[in-house]
Structure formats: structure tokens, C-alpha cells
């Protein structure tokens, strides 16, 4: 891990309130270029909110966020420009349901990055091949399985050439037997050196791929460290009982 | 309880009860139809409604008002869409004044009778602003007069459609770097309009019928619509056959519209 370079994500004193409910209670986080960070924690702990604050899908109540070289919380920030550099993958895929698979990848390139159509189509085909989707270009999203849709969604996020990828529980809506095909695409992406912030319940993925695991509870980062430490030897009782519940749900 | 189980033959099962109720309904309908058939003076009805020579005499002149009905409907619908869609976008805007204006607009033009709006456009406005000229003469008056009312209904339908587009679609578009406007045009509106095809077709059918109000503007033979033409014939022939012909011609327009809407809806389902 290169700690001397400027971090690609720098969050300071982040608070997020929904009415009276304070979901994030002071988050400080730095992510280095090329690092894979997994966010784990019980539901309602604020991990999705934290992720959504990074590209300002949620507006922070307090604190500053710098991501992919953009000062996201500056009053005059150009968020549309910044978000091109921050890809996002959602739990429910959110592919554009009225467009073909190919157009899901082509239209963002043409409309957002002003890339010529022919170039965009070639790039879309390359990305679809990379995530293992072939022969589905003219299909509509609803004709694909969940795993296929999520792989297309990853390809779509990559189409606008982000420097950082956010994953919001990317496999939580999938049947267990197809979780693997999405995780392996993500693993490949990590191997290529993409910086990734991943909210997940897949402890196996976190153990194998993450450089660092953050355990969130009650709106604060309770534990942070290499997966071997956080997942195998949690220091706090909260993390220990959470991990026990996730890994041994029947007990 | 025990009595019921011991003597099951005395109580009807739900299926038997349903059959009996069905049989009673059929009997009532049959009785009404037979009574009408016996009571009605068929010769008189045929005389008033089914005089082939009177019907034949309406052709080919009836095609002009028939065509005008289509033109008035389409003009009003196009005006309604061109104004209604922006009004819908303003209603869901996060800029207060847009929302207030759009809400007031919808409340006013949804609440006023189409006939009154048509009078306002045809006579009120020209009286208040002497020298005003509508583009296309009566056609312009109809487009605006019927279109204003229509635009309020269209705006409400389209707003409902916009709000029915899943939030995740907007989030995906924004996270790719699309601006608010770009997201609306590329992602939200295409999906919203597909959702509101049924109510929009309904609006087109309503407009087809509301075009019968155009006579209040004072129309000539060349600009007459179907209802006015049928009523003129009714008066001059002292016979109701023209109403039947006119009615059938309306159905010739509205029934295919309904079928078309159903097909478009089905196509939307496979998305």
C-alpha cells in the first residue's frame, strides 16, 4: 500500500442525519489508489449511507469528502463531472429498463462523455465481453438473469472510465448459486488495480480480495484493518458477535 | 354446527349457490330483452334510425366533418402534450415557483368546463385583446381552446408516470454523471410516457368526443365537425338516421384507438 501518494478518497468528520435519526456519527476514512476496502456491519449501521455519501447521492449533514480528485462537499462542486470518475453498482442493478443491454453501455458514453457512437459501441462490446455477457446486446434487462444484469451494471459503470468504484451490496439480491459469477468479475476488477469500496455481507470475498475491512456499527467505524485481523480476530465484542451471527446464523 | 354436518343435503354448497345465482341473473336479463322486443314498435324505430337512403345521402359530404374531427382532436392533443409535459416536469421540480405555477395551472384548467374554455379562447380573449389573430383561424382556436383543458389532464397523467419510474433509475443515471435534465430526457421521460400510454389514449378518446364542442365557435361547411354535421342533417331530414351514422363514425375512430392502446401496453410489458 502506497501511503505517501494522496489518497483517492478522503473523508473527514462525516455526519449524516435523516431528521432526528443520526445515521453517521463522525466518519474519518482514507482510501489509497488501488486499494480494495470492504464495509461490513449490521443492517442500519450506516454502511450504505456512507457509500452513498462518497458520490453525494446522499448529501452529508457535516464533514468534507474528497473523492477521485474532486472536492465533493465544496459548495460549487461540479458533481456531474465528479461522478464520471466514481462508478457505482447497486443492489438492484438499476439497469435502464427501456434500453437494450448495448444501449445501457453506449448511451452514457455518448451523452455524458460525448464519445462518438461508433467508438462507444466498440467499447461497450469490449466491456460486455470482459464481464462475460455475449449475444445479449439487443436484449432488454428484464430478459437477463440477476447475475447477468449485475455484470452488465458493472460494465455500464466502467463505461464512463471511473477511477473509483462503489459497490452497494452487489450480491444481496441474487440467488446464492449466481453470487459467484458477480464476485469473480469484481475480483478480476480488483486484480486490475481498480480502487473499490464495497458494502457486502460476503465474508469470503472480503477475506480473499479486500486489502482492508471496516466494521461499522451505530454510525461509527468500530474496527479497521486487514481482513485477517478484523474477520478472524475481532477486538471488540460488537464485531465478534456480528461476525458470529453472520458466519453461524443457526446458532 | 352438528345439525349442519348431519343434514348436508339441505344446504347448498358454494358452487351450487353460485350456479343458482347465475341462473337467476340470466333469467332476469332474458326477461328484460324479451319484454323490450315485444313492447318496442320496430317499424317506428327502423323508420327513425335505419333509413338507408338518408344515410346514403350523407356521403360523401360526411367525410369533410369526419376529417375535421380527426384534425381538431390531433391539434388539441399535440397542444396538450407540448404544454402538458413541461407542466408535468414543473410539478415535480424542486424549484418552488415552478411547482406553484404548474399546480395552479392544472387546478384551473382541470376545473373549468371545456366548453367555457373554448368560449374564453373564441370570444373572451379576442374581446379583451382586439386584433388578436389565432394561427390557422378556427383550427388555432380549437388547438388552444380544447388543448388547454387537455394539457391539464395530460400533465397530471405524465406527472404520475414520472413518479412511477423507480428511484433507482434516477440514481443510476446521476451516478454515471448525467445531469438532472439529461436524466429526465434520457431515462425518466421515456419510461414515464410508456407507463402513461393507457391514460393518454383515454385522453385522446375524450378529445375526439370533446371536438363536438367546436360548433360554439361558429363553423362553416368546410370547418364543421361530425356532431354538428349530424345534427344539421337531423334537422333538415327530420329523422334520426344521421345521428346513427355520426355515432358509428365516432366509434370508427375511438375503438381502433382502444385496440392500439392495448397493443402498445402489451409491448411495454415485455420491456
mmCIF file of C-alpha atoms in Angstrom, chain A residues 42-159:
data_model
loop_
_atom_site.group_PDB
_atom_site.id
_atom_site.type_symbol
_atom_site.label_atom_id
_atom_site.label_comp_id
_atom_site.label_asym_id
_atom_site.label_seq_id
_atom_site.Cartn_x
_atom_site.Cartn_y
_atom_site.Cartn_z
ATOM 1 C CA UNK A 42 -25.268 -4.965 10.867
ATOM 2 C CA UNK A 43 -28.182 -3.507 8.911
ATOM 3 C CA UNK A 44 -28.838 0.081 9.900
ATOM 4 C CA UNK A 45 -25.203 0.582 10.832
ATOM 5 C CA UNK A 46 -24.857 3.248 8.124
ATOM 6 C CA UNK A 47 -22.613 1.426 5.664
ATOM 7 C CA UNK A 48 -24.830 2.062 2.617
ATOM 8 C CA UNK A 49 -25.298 5.687 3.664
ATOM 9 C CA UNK A 50 -21.531 6.101 3.967
ATOM 10 C CA UNK A 51 -21.067 4.654 0.480
ATOM 11 C CA UNK A 52 -23.777 6.888 -0.974
ATOM 12 C CA UNK A 53 -22.187 9.939 0.616
ATOM 13 C CA UNK A 54 -18.968 9.341 -1.331
ATOM 14 C CA UNK A 55 -20.604 10.283 -4.661
ATOM 15 C CA UNK A 56 -23.095 12.551 -2.909
ATOM 16 C CA UNK A 57 -26.205 10.536 -3.722
ATOM 17 C CA UNK A 58 -26.765 11.440 -0.073
ATOM 18 C CA UNK A 59 -25.806 14.957 0.973
ATOM 19 C CA UNK A 60 -23.702 14.900 4.132
ATOM 20 C CA UNK A 61 -25.023 16.906 7.061
ATOM 21 C CA UNK A 62 -21.497 17.736 8.169
ATOM 22 C CA UNK A 63 -17.935 16.957 7.118
ATOM 23 C CA UNK A 64 -15.846 17.002 3.968
ATOM 24 C CA UNK A 65 -15.379 14.427 1.236
ATOM 25 C CA UNK A 66 -12.716 14.429 -1.440
ATOM 26 C CA UNK A 67 -13.073 11.628 -3.988
ATOM 27 C CA UNK A 68 -11.154 10.914 -7.203
ATOM 28 C CA UNK A 69 -9.631 14.366 -7.059
ATOM 29 C CA UNK A 70 -12.920 16.214 -6.652
ATOM 30 C CA UNK A 71 -13.896 18.210 -3.601
ATOM 31 C CA UNK A 72 -17.387 16.722 -3.383
ATOM 32 C CA UNK A 73 -18.601 18.833 -0.478
ATOM 33 C CA UNK A 74 -17.465 22.194 -1.897
ATOM 34 C CA UNK A 75 -20.489 24.473 -2.424
ATOM 35 C CA UNK A 76 -19.705 24.938 -6.124
ATOM 36 C CA UNK A 77 -18.641 21.338 -6.827
ATOM 37 C CA UNK A 78 -19.484 20.047 -10.314
ATOM 38 C CA UNK A 79 -20.995 16.760 -9.154
ATOM 39 C CA UNK A 80 -21.911 15.589 -12.661
ATOM 40 C CA UNK A 81 -18.279 15.854 -13.698
ATOM 41 C CA UNK A 82 -17.057 14.256 -10.477
ATOM 42 C CA UNK A 83 -19.449 11.303 -10.695
ATOM 43 C CA UNK A 84 -17.950 10.217 -14.017
ATOM 44 C CA UNK A 85 -14.846 9.346 -12.043
ATOM 45 C CA UNK A 86 -16.823 7.424 -9.404
ATOM 46 C CA UNK A 87 -18.661 4.357 -10.690
ATOM 47 C CA UNK A 88 -21.496 2.893 -8.667
ATOM 48 C CA UNK A 89 -23.092 -0.543 -8.638
ATOM 49 C CA UNK A 90 -26.426 -1.005 -6.866
ATOM 50 C CA UNK A 91 -28.054 -3.872 -5.020
ATOM 51 C CA UNK A 92 -30.941 -3.947 -7.505
ATOM 52 C CA UNK A 93 -28.758 -3.348 -10.608
ATOM 53 C CA UNK A 94 -30.865 -0.387 -11.792
ATOM 54 C CA UNK A 95 -30.182 -1.022 -15.467
ATOM 55 C CA UNK A 96 -32.187 1.356 -17.673
ATOM 56 C CA UNK A 97 -35.187 -0.867 -18.261
ATOM 57 C CA UNK A 98 -36.337 0.773 -21.509
ATOM 58 C CA UNK A 99 -32.965 0.377 -23.233
ATOM 59 C CA UNK A 100 -31.236 -2.636 -24.723
ATOM 60 C CA UNK A 101 -28.184 -4.057 -22.946
ATOM 61 C CA UNK A 102 -25.917 -2.435 -25.536
ATOM 62 C CA UNK A 103 -27.603 0.968 -25.173
ATOM 63 C CA UNK A 104 -27.222 0.780 -21.401
ATOM 64 C CA UNK A 105 -23.480 0.987 -22.033
ATOM 65 C CA UNK A 106 -23.498 3.168 -25.156
ATOM 66 C CA UNK A 107 -25.881 5.968 -24.143
ATOM 67 C CA UNK A 108 -23.915 7.021 -21.018
ATOM 68 C CA UNK A 109 -20.698 7.236 -23.055
ATOM 69 C CA UNK A 110 -22.353 9.237 -25.835
ATOM 70 C CA UNK A 111 -24.449 11.517 -23.598
ATOM 71 C CA UNK A 112 -22.062 12.017 -20.703
ATOM 72 C CA UNK A 113 -18.585 11.725 -22.223
ATOM 73 C CA UNK A 114 -19.525 12.898 -25.761
ATOM 74 C CA UNK A 115 -17.758 9.901 -27.266
ATOM 75 C CA UNK A 116 -18.629 9.196 -30.928
ATOM 76 C CA UNK A 117 -21.264 6.475 -31.267
ATOM 77 C CA UNK A 118 -19.051 4.014 -33.170
ATOM 78 C CA UNK A 119 -16.277 4.239 -30.573
ATOM 79 C CA UNK A 120 -18.811 3.863 -27.777
ATOM 80 C CA UNK A 121 -20.325 0.747 -29.345
ATOM 81 C CA UNK A 122 -16.893 -0.854 -29.731
ATOM 82 C CA UNK A 123 -16.045 -0.051 -26.114
ATOM 83 C CA UNK A 124 -19.412 -1.379 -24.946
ATOM 84 C CA UNK A 125 -18.820 -4.677 -26.756
ATOM 85 C CA UNK A 126 -15.349 -4.953 -25.217
ATOM 86 C CA UNK A 127 -16.702 -4.353 -21.709
ATOM 87 C CA UNK A 128 -19.592 -6.799 -22.163
ATOM 88 C CA UNK A 129 -17.137 -9.462 -23.293
ATOM 89 C CA UNK A 130 -14.973 -8.704 -20.280
ATOM 90 C CA UNK A 131 -17.824 -9.373 -17.848
ATOM 91 C CA UNK A 132 -18.830 -12.469 -19.813
ATOM 92 C CA UNK A 133 -22.038 -11.213 -21.404
ATOM 93 C CA UNK A 134 -22.203 -12.161 -25.060
ATOM 94 C CA UNK A 135 -25.060 -12.430 -27.552
ATOM 95 C CA UNK A 136 -27.374 -10.366 -25.334
ATOM 96 C CA UNK A 137 -26.714 -6.957 -26.858
ATOM 97 C CA UNK A 138 -30.237 -6.423 -28.166
ATOM 98 C CA UNK A 139 -31.989 -7.994 -25.160
ATOM 99 C CA UNK A 140 -33.796 -5.883 -22.562
ATOM 100 C CA UNK A 141 -32.528 -6.045 -18.958
ATOM 101 C CA UNK A 142 -35.624 -7.949 -17.799
ATOM 102 C CA UNK A 143 -34.718 -10.819 -20.127
ATOM 103 C CA UNK A 144 -31.463 -11.439 -18.250
ATOM 104 C CA UNK A 145 -30.876 -13.281 -15.001
ATOM 105 C CA UNK A 146 -29.976 -11.273 -11.906
ATOM 106 C CA UNK A 147 -26.338 -12.274 -12.128
ATOM 107 C CA UNK A 148 -26.162 -11.250 -15.781
ATOM 108 C CA UNK A 149 -27.870 -7.938 -15.032
ATOM 109 C CA UNK A 150 -25.422 -7.165 -12.268
ATOM 110 C CA UNK A 151 -22.451 -7.945 -14.521
ATOM 111 C CA UNK A 152 -23.918 -5.612 -17.166
ATOM 112 C CA UNK A 153 -24.349 -2.985 -14.446
ATOM 113 C CA UNK A 154 -20.667 -3.289 -13.563
ATOM 114 C CA UNK A 155 -19.747 -2.941 -17.248
ATOM 115 C CA UNK A 156 -22.013 0.108 -17.531
ATOM 116 C CA UNK A 157 -20.340 1.776 -14.558
ATOM 117 C CA UNK A 158 -16.944 1.081 -16.146
ATOM 118 C CA UNK A 159 -18.057 2.544 -19.484
#
